[in-house]
PDB file of C-alpha atoms in Angstrom:
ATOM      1  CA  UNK I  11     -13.659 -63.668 -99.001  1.00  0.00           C
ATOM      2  CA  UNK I  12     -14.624 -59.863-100.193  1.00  0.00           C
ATOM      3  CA  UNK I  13     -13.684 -59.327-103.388  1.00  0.00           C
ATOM      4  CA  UNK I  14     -13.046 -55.625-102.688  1.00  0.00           C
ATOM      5  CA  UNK I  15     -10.954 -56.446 -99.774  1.00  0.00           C
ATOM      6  CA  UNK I  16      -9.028 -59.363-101.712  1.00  0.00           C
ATOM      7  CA  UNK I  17      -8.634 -56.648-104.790  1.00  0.00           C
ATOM      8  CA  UNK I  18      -7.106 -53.476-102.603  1.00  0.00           C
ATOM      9  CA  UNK I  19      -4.941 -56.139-100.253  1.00  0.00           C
ATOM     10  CA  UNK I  20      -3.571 -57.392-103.351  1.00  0.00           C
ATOM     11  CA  UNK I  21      -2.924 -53.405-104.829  1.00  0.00           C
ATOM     12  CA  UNK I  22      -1.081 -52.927-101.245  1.00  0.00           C
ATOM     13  CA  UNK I  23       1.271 -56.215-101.622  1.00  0.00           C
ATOM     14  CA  UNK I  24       1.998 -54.853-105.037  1.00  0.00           C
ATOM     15  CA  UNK I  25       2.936 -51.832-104.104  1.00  0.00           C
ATOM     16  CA  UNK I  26       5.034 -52.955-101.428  1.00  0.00           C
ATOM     17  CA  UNK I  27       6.797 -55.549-103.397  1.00  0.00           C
ATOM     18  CA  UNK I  28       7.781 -53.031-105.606  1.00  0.00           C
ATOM     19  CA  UNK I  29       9.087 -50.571-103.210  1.00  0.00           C
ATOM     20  CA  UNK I  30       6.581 -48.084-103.403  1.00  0.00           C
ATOM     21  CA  UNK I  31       5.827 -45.668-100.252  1.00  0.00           C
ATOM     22  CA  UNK I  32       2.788 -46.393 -98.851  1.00  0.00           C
ATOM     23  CA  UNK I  33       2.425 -43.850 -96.179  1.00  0.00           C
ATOM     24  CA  UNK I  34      -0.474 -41.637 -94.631  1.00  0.00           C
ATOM     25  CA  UNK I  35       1.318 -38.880 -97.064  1.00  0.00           C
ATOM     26  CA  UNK I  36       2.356 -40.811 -99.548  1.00  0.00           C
ATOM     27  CA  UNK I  37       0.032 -38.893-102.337  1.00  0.00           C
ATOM     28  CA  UNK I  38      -1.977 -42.163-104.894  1.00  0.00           C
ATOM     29  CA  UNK I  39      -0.809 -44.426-101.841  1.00  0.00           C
ATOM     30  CA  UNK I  40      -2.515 -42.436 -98.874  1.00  0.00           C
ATOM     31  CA  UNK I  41      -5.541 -44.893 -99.260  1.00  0.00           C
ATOM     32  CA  UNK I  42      -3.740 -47.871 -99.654  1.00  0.00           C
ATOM     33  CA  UNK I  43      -2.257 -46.986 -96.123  1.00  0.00           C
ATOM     34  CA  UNK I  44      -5.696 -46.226 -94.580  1.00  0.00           C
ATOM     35  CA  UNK I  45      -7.094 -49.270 -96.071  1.00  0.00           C
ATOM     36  CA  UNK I  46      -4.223 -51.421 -94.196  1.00  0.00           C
ATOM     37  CA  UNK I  47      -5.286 -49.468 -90.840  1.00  0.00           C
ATOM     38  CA  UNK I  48      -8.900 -49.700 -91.046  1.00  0.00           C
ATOM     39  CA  UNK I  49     -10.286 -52.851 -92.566  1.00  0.00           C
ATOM     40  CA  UNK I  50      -8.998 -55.690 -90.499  1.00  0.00           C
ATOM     41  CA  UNK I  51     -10.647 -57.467 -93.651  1.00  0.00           C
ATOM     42  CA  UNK I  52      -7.614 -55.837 -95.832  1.00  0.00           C
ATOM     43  CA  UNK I  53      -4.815 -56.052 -93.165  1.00  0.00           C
ATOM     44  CA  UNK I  54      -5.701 -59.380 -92.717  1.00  0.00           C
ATOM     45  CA  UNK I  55      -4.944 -60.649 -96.608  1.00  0.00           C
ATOM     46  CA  UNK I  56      -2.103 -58.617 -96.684  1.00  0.00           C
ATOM     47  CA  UNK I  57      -0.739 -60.318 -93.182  1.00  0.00           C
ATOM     48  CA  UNK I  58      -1.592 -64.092 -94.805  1.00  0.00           C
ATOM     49  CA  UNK I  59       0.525 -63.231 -98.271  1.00  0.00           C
ATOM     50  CA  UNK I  60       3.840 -62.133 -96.433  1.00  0.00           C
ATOM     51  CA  UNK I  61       3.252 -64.962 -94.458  1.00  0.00           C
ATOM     52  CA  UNK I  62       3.157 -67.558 -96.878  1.00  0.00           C
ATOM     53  CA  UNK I  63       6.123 -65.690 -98.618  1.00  0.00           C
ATOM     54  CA  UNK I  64       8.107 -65.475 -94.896  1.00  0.00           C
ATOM     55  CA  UNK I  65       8.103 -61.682 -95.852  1.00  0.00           C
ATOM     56  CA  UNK I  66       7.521 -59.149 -92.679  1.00  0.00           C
ATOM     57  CA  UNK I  67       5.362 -55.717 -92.887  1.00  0.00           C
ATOM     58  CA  UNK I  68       6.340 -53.200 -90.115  1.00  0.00           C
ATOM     59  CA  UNK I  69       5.198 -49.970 -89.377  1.00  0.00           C
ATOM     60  CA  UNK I  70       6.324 -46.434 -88.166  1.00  0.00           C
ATOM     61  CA  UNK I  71       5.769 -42.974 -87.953  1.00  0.00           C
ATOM     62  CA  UNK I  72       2.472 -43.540 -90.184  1.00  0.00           C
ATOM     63  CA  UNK I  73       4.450 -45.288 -93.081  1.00  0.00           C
ATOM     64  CA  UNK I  74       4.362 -49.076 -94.080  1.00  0.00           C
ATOM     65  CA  UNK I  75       7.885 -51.259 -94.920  1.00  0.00           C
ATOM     66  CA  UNK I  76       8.627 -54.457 -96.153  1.00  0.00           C
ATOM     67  CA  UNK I  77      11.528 -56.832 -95.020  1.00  0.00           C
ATOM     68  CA  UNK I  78      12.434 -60.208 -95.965  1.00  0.00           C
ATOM     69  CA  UNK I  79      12.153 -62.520 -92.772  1.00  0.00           C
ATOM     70  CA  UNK I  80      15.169 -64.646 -91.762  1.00  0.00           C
ATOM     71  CA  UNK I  81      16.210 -67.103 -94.305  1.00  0.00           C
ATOM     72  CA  UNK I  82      14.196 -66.173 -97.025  1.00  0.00           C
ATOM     73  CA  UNK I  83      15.742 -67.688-100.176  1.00  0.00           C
ATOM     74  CA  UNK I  84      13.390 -65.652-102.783  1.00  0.00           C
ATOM     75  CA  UNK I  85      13.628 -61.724-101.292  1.00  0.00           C
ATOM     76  CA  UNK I  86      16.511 -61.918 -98.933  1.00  0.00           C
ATOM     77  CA  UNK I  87      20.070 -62.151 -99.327  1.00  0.00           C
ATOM     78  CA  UNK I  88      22.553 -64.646 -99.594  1.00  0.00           C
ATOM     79  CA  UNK I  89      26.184 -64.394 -98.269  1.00  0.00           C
ATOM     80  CA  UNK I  90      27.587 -64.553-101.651  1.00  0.00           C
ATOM     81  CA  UNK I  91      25.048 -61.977-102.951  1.00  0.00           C
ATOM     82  CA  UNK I  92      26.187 -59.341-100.139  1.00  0.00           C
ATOM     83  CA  UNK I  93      29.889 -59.974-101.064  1.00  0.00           C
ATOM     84  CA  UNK I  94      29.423 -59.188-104.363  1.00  0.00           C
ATOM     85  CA  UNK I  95      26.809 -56.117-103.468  1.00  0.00           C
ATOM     86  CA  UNK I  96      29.360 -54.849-101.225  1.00  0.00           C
ATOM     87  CA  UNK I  97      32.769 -55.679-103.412  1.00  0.00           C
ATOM     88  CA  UNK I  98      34.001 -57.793-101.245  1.00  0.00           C
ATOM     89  CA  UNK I  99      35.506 -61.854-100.988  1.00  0.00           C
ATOM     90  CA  UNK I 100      35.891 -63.313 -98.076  1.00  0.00           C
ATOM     91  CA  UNK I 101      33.393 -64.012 -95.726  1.00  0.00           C
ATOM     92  CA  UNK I 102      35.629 -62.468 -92.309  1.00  0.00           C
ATOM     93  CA  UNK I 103      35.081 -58.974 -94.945  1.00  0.00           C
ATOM     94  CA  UNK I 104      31.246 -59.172 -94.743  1.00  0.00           C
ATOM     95  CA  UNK I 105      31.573 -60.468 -91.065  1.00  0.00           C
ATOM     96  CA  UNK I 106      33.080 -56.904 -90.435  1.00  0.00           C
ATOM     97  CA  UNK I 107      30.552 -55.065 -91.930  1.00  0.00           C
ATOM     98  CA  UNK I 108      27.761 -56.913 -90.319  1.00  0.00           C
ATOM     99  CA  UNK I 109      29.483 -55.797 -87.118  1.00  0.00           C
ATOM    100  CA  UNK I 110      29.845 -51.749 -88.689  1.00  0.00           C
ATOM    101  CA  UNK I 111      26.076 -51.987 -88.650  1.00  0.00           C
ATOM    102  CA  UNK I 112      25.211 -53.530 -85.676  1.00  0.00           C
ATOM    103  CA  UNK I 113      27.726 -50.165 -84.741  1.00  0.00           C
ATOM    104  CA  UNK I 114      25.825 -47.920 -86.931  1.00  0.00           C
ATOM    105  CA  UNK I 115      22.564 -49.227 -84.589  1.00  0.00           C
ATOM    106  CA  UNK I 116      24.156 -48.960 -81.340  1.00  0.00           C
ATOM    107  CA  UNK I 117      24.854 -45.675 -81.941  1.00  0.00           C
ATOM    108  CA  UNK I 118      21.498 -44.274 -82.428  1.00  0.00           C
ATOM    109  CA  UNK I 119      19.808 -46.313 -80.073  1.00  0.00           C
ATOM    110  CA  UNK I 120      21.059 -48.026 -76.907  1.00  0.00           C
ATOM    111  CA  UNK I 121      17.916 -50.856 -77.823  1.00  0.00           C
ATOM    112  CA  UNK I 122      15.088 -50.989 -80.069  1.00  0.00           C
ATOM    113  CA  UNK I 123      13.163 -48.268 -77.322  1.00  0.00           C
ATOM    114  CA  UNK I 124      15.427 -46.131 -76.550  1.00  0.00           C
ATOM    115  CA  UNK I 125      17.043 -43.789 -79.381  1.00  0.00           C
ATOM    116  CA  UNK I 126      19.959 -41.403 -78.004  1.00  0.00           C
ATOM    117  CA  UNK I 127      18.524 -38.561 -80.109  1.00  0.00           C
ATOM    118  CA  UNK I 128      21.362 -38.615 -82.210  1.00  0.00           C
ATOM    119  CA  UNK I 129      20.462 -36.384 -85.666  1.00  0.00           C
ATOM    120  CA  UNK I 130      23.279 -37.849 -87.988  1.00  0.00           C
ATOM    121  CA  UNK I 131      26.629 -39.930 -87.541  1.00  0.00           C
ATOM    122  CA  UNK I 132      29.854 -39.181 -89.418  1.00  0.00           C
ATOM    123  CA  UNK I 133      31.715 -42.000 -90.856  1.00  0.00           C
ATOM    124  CA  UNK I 134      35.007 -41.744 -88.642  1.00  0.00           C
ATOM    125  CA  UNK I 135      32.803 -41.157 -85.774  1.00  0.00           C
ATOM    126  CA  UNK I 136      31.549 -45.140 -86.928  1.00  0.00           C
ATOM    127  CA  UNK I 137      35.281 -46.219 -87.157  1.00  0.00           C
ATOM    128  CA  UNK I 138      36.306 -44.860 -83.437  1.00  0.00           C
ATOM    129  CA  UNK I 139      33.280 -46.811 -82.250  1.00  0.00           C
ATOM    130  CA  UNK I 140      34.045 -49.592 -83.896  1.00  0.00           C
ATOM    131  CA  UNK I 141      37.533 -49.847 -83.053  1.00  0.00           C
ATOM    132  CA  UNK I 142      36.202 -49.131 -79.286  1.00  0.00           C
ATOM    133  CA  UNK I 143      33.499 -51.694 -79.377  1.00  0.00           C
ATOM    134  CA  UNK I 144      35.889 -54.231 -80.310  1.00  0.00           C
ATOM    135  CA  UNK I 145      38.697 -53.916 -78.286  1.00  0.00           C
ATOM    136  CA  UNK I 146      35.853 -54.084 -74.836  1.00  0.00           C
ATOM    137  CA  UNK I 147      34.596 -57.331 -76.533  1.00  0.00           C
ATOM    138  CA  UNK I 148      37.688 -59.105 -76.813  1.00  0.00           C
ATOM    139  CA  UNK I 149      39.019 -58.026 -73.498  1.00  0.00           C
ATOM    140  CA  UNK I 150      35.969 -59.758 -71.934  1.00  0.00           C
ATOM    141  CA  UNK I 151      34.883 -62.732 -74.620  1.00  0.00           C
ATOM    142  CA  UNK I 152      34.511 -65.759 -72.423  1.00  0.00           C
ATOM    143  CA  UNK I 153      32.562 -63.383 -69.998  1.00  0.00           C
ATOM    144  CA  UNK I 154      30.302 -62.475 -72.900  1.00  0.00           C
ATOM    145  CA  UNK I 155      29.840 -65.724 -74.819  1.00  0.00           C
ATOM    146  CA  UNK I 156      31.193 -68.802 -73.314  1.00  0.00           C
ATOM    147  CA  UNK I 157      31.774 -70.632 -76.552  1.00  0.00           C
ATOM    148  CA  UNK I 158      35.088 -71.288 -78.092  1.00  0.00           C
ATOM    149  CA  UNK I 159      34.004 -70.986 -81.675  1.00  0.00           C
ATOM    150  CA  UNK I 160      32.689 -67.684 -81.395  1.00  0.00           C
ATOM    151  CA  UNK I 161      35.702 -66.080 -79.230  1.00  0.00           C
ATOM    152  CA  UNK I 162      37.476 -67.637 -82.000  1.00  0.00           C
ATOM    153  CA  UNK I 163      35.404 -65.959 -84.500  1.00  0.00           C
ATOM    154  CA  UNK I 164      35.522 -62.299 -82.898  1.00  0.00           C
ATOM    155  CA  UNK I 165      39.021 -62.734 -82.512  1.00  0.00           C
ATOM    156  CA  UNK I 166      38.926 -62.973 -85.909  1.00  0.00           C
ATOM    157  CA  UNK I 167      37.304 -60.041 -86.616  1.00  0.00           C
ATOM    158  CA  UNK I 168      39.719 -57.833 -84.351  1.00  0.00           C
ATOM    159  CA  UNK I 169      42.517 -58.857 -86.225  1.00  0.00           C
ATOM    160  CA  UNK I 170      41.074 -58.071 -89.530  1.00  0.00           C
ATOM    161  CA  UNK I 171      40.158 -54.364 -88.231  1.00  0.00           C
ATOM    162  CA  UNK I 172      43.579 -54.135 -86.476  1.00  0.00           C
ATOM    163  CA  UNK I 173      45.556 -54.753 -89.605  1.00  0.00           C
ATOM    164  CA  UNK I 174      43.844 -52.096 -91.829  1.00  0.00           C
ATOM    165  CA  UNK I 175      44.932 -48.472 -91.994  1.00  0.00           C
ATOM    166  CA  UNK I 176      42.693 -46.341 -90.022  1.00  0.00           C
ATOM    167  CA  UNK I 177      41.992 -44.098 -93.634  1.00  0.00           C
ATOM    168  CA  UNK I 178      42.188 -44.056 -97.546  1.00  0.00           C
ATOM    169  CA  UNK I 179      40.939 -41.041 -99.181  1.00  0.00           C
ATOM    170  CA  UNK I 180      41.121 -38.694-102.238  1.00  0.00           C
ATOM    171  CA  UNK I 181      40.205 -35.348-103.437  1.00  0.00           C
ATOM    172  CA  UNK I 182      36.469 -36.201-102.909  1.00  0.00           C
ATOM    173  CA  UNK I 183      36.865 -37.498 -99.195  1.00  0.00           C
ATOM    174  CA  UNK I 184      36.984 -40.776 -97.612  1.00  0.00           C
ATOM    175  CA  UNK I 185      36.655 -43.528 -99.997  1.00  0.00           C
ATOM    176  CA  UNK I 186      34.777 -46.513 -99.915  1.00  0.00           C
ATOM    177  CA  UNK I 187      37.013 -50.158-100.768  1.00  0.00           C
ATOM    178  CA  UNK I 188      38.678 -52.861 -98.769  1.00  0.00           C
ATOM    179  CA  UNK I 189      41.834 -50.951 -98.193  1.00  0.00           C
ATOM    180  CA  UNK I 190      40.538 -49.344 -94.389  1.00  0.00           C
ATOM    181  CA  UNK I 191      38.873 -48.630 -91.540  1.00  0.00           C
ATOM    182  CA  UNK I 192      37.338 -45.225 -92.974  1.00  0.00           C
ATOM    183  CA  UNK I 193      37.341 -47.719 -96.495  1.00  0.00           C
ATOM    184  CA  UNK I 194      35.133 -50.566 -94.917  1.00  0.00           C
ATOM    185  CA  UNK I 195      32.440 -47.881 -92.991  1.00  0.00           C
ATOM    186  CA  UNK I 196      32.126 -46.122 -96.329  1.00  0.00           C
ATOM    187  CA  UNK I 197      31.175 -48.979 -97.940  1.00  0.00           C
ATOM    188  CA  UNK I 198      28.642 -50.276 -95.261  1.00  0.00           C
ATOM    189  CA  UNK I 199      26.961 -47.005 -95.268  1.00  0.00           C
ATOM    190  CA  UNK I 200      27.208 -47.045 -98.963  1.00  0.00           C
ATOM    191  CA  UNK I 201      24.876 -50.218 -98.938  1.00  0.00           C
ATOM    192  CA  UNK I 202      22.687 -48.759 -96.554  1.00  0.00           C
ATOM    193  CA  UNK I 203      21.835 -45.703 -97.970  1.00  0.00           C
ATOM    194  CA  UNK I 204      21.221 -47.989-101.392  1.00  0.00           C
ATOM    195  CA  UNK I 205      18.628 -50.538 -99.199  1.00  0.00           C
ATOM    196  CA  UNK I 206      16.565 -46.963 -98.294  1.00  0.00           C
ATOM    197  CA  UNK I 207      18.139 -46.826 -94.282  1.00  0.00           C
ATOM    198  CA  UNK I 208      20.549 -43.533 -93.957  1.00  0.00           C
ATOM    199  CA  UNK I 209      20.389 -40.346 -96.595  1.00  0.00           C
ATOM    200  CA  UNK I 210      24.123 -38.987 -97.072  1.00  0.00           C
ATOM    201  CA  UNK I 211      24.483 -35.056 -97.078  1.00  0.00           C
ATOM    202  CA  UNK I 212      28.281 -34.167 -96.962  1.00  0.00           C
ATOM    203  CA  UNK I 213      29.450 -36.720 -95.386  1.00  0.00           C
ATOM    204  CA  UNK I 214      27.019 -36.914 -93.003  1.00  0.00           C
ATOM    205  CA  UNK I 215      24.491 -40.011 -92.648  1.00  0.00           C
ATOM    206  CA  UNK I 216      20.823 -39.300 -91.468  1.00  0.00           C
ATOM    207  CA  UNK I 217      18.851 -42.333 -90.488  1.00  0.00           C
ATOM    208  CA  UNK I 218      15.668 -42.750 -92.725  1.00  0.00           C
ATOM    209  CA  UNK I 219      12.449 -43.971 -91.082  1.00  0.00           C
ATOM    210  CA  UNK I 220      13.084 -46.698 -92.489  1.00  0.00           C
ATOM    211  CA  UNK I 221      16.156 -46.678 -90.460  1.00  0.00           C
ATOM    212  CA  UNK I 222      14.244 -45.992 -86.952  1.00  0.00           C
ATOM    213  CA  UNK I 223      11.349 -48.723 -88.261  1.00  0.00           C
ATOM    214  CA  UNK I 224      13.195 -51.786 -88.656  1.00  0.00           C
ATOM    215  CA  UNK I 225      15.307 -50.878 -85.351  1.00  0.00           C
ATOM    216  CA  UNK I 226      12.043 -49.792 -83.378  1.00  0.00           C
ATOM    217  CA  UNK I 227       9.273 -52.648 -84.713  1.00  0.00           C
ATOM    218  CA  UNK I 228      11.558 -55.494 -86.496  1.00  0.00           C
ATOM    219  CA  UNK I 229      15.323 -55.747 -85.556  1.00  0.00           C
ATOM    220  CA  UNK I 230      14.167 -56.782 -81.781  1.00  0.00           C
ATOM    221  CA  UNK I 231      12.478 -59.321 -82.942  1.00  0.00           C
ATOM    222  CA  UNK I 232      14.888 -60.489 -85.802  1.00  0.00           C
ATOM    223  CA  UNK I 233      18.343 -59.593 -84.238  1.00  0.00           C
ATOM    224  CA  UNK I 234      21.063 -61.757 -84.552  1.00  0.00           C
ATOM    225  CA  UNK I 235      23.397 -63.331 -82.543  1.00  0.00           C
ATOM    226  CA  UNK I 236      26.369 -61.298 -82.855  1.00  0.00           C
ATOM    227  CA  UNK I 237      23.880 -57.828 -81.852  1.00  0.00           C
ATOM    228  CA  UNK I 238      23.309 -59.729 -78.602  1.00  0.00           C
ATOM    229  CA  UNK I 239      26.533 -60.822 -77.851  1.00  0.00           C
ATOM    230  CA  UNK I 240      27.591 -57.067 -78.492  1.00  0.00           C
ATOM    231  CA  UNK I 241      24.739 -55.714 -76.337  1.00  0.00           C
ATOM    232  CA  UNK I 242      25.557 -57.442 -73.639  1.00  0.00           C
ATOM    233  CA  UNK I 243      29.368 -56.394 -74.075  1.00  0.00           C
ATOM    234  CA  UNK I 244      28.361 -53.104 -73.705  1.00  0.00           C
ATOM    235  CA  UNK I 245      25.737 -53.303 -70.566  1.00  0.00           C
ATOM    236  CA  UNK I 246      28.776 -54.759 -69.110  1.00  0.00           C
ATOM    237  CA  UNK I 247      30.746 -52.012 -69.805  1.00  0.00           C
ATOM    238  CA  UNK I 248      28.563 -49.020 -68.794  1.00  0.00           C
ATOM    239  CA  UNK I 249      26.827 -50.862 -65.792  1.00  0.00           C
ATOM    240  CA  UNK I 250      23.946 -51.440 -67.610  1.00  0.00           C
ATOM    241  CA  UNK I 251      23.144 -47.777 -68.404  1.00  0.00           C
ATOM    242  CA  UNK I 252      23.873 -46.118 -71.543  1.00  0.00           C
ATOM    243  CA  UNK I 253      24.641 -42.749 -71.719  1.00  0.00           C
ATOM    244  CA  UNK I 254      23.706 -41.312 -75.267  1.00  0.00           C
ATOM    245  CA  UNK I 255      26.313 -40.025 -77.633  1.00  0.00           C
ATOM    246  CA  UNK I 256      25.471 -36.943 -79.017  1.00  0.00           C
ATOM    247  CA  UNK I 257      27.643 -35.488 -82.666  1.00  0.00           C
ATOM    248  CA  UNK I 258      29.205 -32.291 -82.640  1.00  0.00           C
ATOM    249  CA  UNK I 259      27.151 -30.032 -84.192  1.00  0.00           C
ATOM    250  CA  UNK I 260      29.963 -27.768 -84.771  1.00  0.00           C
ATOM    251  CA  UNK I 261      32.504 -30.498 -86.676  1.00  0.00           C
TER     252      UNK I 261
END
């Protein structure tokens, strides 16, 4: 092995494990990008670390990202860790916000190749679709699953939405908590604009490219069970076309 290459794969894992930007204009880190892309001797040592580690590396728009890969005890995140991240205590809570992203996704991109060209998303924009998405699931469940436990589940998650108030909010806008609709959206975006995905500019959430990476080159290949079940929920409902949602510029 090259000692060079084993000495600037190691300064890339570093810096990636750390959460540095390693981009193609990421300043100090502009050759630890073009190292990556152009010695397969580097990209190579770098791809047998996060493997060993069950760590993924994804690229987009000329900019490297790190993920934890699914069930990775060490750099991922438990259940219990997310409640507490997010404030919350039962697990039907973080069920709800697992389904406000897999919103949040839907929005901007009908699947991982195909973005609606959607700039930014306001939160109550999030809680109409939600409320939306949910009622079309549960009105077709045993068409879209064909399993008892998860109708059961989803069912479950309807009710929980259903019984909140649609807002809480004070003299600084909509505020984040358990308490609402507008309440549980804040929070989720909240989280994601703390993990690097969405930047918040009054109220309004712009995906990062961070965002568009992990949709574009990792969620496809990671995606859970509930995104699929919710795909296929709505290619039932639009014929299997989506028709992009566009915000109102003028709101």
């Amino acid at each position: 092995m090259d000692g060079r290459n084993l000495e600037k794969a190691m300064e890339i894992f570093s810096a990636l494990l750390v959460g540095e930007e390693i981009s193609i204009s990421s300043g100090k880190n502009a050759p630890l990008y073009e190292a990556y892309n152009q010695n397969a001797g580097v990209a190579d040592i770098v791809d047998r670390m996060l493997k060993q580690l069950n760590l993924k590396l994804y690229e987009y728009n000329y900019s490297l990202y790190l993920t934890a890969g699914a069930q990775n005890r060490a750099f991922g995140y438990s259940n219990d860790e997310l409640k507490r991240m997010l404030g919350l205590r039962l697990n039907r809570e973080l069920y709800l916000c697992y389904f406000i992203i897999c919103t949040i996704m839907q929005y901007f991109y009908s699947d991982s190749a195909t973005s609606t060209f959607a700039e930014y998303v306001r939160p109550e924009e999030i809680v109409t679709a939600v409320g939306l998405s949910l009622s079309n699931l549960i009105s077709e469940l045993s068409l879209v699953t064909g399993d008892e436990l998860e109708e059961s589940s989803f069912r479950t998650l309807a009710m929980t939405w259903d019984e909140l108030p649609v807002a809480t909010s004070d003299e600084g806008g909509l505020r984040a908590g358990r308490g609402s609709r507008s309440g549980f959206v804040k929070l989720t975006f909240n989280f994601l604009t703390g993990q690097g995905l969405f930047a918040e500019n009054g109220e309004k959430y712009y995906p990062t490219n961070r965002f568009h990476g992990m949709v574009k080159c990792y969620f496809e290949e990671e995606r859970a069970r509930l995104y699929e079940i919710m795909q296929r929920s709505r290619e039932r409902e639009t014929g299997g076309c989506y028709a992009a949602h566009q915000p109102d510029s003028g709101k």
